[in-house]
Amino acid sequence: MSSLSKSSSNDNMDEDEDIFYEYRENHQTKTIGKRELQQREQKGAWALLAALEKAKEAQYVEVASLITSLETLLPREGQQGTDENGEEGARQPVQCSSRSNKLPRFSVEDTKSLTGDDVVALLEATRSGRLIEIHTIRALIEAATVVFRSRHPDRLVELPPLSKLQQVQVVGDLHGSLNDLATVLALMQSRSGEPCASNRILFNGDLADRGEHGVEVICIVCALKLAYPEFVFVNRGNHEDLALAIAYGLAAEITRKYGAGCRKVLRPTLDAFFRALPLATVIERDALIVHAGPPPPSSDGSGLADLLLRDHPILTGCGLSRTVVDTGCKNDNSSSNNKLQKEEKVSKQIIESMLWSDPLVDECEGTLHDFGDVENDISGTGSNRWVPNISRGAGYKYDASVVRNLLNREGLSRMVRSHEPVRDGCVRYVIDNSSYNNSSCPKHKNKPMELFTVFSASRYPYKEGFNQGAVLELKANGEHSVLRYATEDDEPLEVAMTIASSSVTEENSRESRNATREYACAIDSDDIRHTLLEALRYNRTAIRNSLRLASVKHQTIPFETVVDIVIETLNLGNEGNHLKQIGAKTTLAKAMGIQCPDTELPPEHVDVDRCFEVLLANPTDRATRPQRSLRSYDSYPWLFSVFELLDTNQDGFLSRSEWDECVRTINSKLPEGLGIAADRTWEVLDTEGYGKITMAEWERLGHAIESDIARLD
């Protein structure tokens, strides 16, 4: 696949002289210099890592969908949550086993007089390792829920245009990173002071999950809203979802810190809070801020406010908060139910499009795809412009034209989203608007538009990643600034603040982006290999069969075939195109240990046995990364999620009665002649013979299943 050109044969060449390699791509022979290859490798490593992380996320989405379906079959005590008016049933007694409930308690009445000093005290106490009282958690979240319902009942926040001295600071995903939240607030305080009319703060969703301090982050953000209700805002993200709280770890975090009883108590409180959050914020004549993407293109030309003001069962009903919704789990075929399912599908499309979607971006080139406007395509659903988000398993992929059409229709000039980590915390794409002709919005006619992605959890997830965090400051007249940083969760607060303040980098709308920016952490081959094997963990049979089929007559196969097998197995969709570029292919080859030694380029062919050895290996914990306490939970998310659902009294065990009720319910939904044998399955599960199934026994089931799959392979 590669060969060294003649110019590289001189070992004593001048340092300024480059080395050139030849390689094959898209059936063409191309030439690349070593320096350019190294730059493409850096971009390719991030593109490959991002694609693999999305493939892993798609597995979690399947878990969330499983939970949604199982909850329909297996309703649990206290599942109903709150109604559309925020009314709850009788309060349940709080019984928890937290280790150090030393922080002062707040009642709902106390939260009405919260100040900025109270928020600082709460932040400093949690950073020092003290747990928040369960009563305080409940009071803060419930009080904030009331404020969100009263101030933003239409799920849309509308802010006035920015004047010369005003700004809106957009904080992206925090994912339970307490130190990043502390850094963000300290930077804001030092630069702009506390929240006020000229300095508004907007948290753009995903406060918890895949971090160790989701509970604390949620409480502090709620405290901020209560202390500054007119100047602090929160958009809903895809992780503001009870099913994802189980699949991604927030439920396990609550259990670990406070006990199973408190998790049960907080369930309806969190459900009501998630459902009360707005879906989007609009700065008049300026910007749309939404967690992931625009709403679905409307065939009738409905505006953003019209779409959100409609009655949507999933958004306004009494059910549980859901961002991944299974609308086909009902067996009732009545006309009224069919109508409800149609309405739910509309709700599902709105929820997933705004909370789960991603732009069509070439990660290696750093460009946003623009397929142009399709004549007479009012809905904006032209080919490739609005397609299912296969790599995530939920939401949609959209190109620049979808954003352009929405912004022009709403009279806006820029859209800000979060939802996915970007290498340096924030990225900006310019959208050409020169061909758009609409006299209804003359202010933005022929002016370029902007799409931002801002992500605030540095080194995501669990401080094992490689990205910086960032805050985006939106200013008047289309100007902006970007603050970047990287922190560690185990650093003392004073050290973290000092490091963040001294290392933060700023980019504003008048500066060009620095191409040599220092990132949070370098990506090496071991990191890529570990992430690749984690993504392939539950796809080993497919990998094995594909490799066998590709090597029926030969001991070696083209490396291009290996890339295609990975793309197809992980169902990467558009993300897979990035893996076919030279930078990403070189990174993948190095991770597999099969690059050409003289050029470091991927080989033209690779030994099949080597592919089996690498791609079917078990992922091992990276010694250079801090180990987190929920490793086994992360390894078998679907298994632990089912355990959470079956444990109806939330005592941390499965009793025989719980198991029998589960089996009866499931068997009632199965065709006649099929069913689960309750006695036999209980004997298999209760390995210790104590009459109840512990989490350890349940986890061993996961290891047994994986071993059985390996033997079948």
CSV table of N, CA, C and O in Angstrom, one decimal, residues 206 324 401 622 701:
chain,number,residue,atom,x,y,z
A,206,ASP,N,-27.2,17.7,29.7
A,206,ASP,CA,-26.3,16.6,30.1
A,206,ASP,C,-25.5,17.0,31.4
A,206,ASP,O,-24.3,17.1,31.3
A,324,VAL,N,-35.3,8.6,24.5
A,324,VAL,CA,-35.4,7.5,23.6
A,324,VAL,C,-36.7,6.7,23.8
A,324,VAL,O,-36.8,6.1,24.9
A,401,SER,N,-27.5,22.9,5.2
A,401,SER,CA,-28.7,23.5,4.6
A,401,SER,C,-29.9,23.4,5.6
A,401,SER,O,-30.7,24.3,5.6
A,622,ARG,N,-6.6,0.7,31.2
A,622,ARG,CA,-5.4,1.4,30.9
A,622,ARG,C,-4.8,1.8,32.2
A,622,ARG,O,-5.3,2.6,33.0
A,701,LEU,N,-23.5,-13.8,36.1
A,701,LEU,CA,-24.3,-14.2,34.9
A,701,LEU,C,-23.8,-13.5,33.7
A,701,LEU,O,-23.7,-14.2,32.6
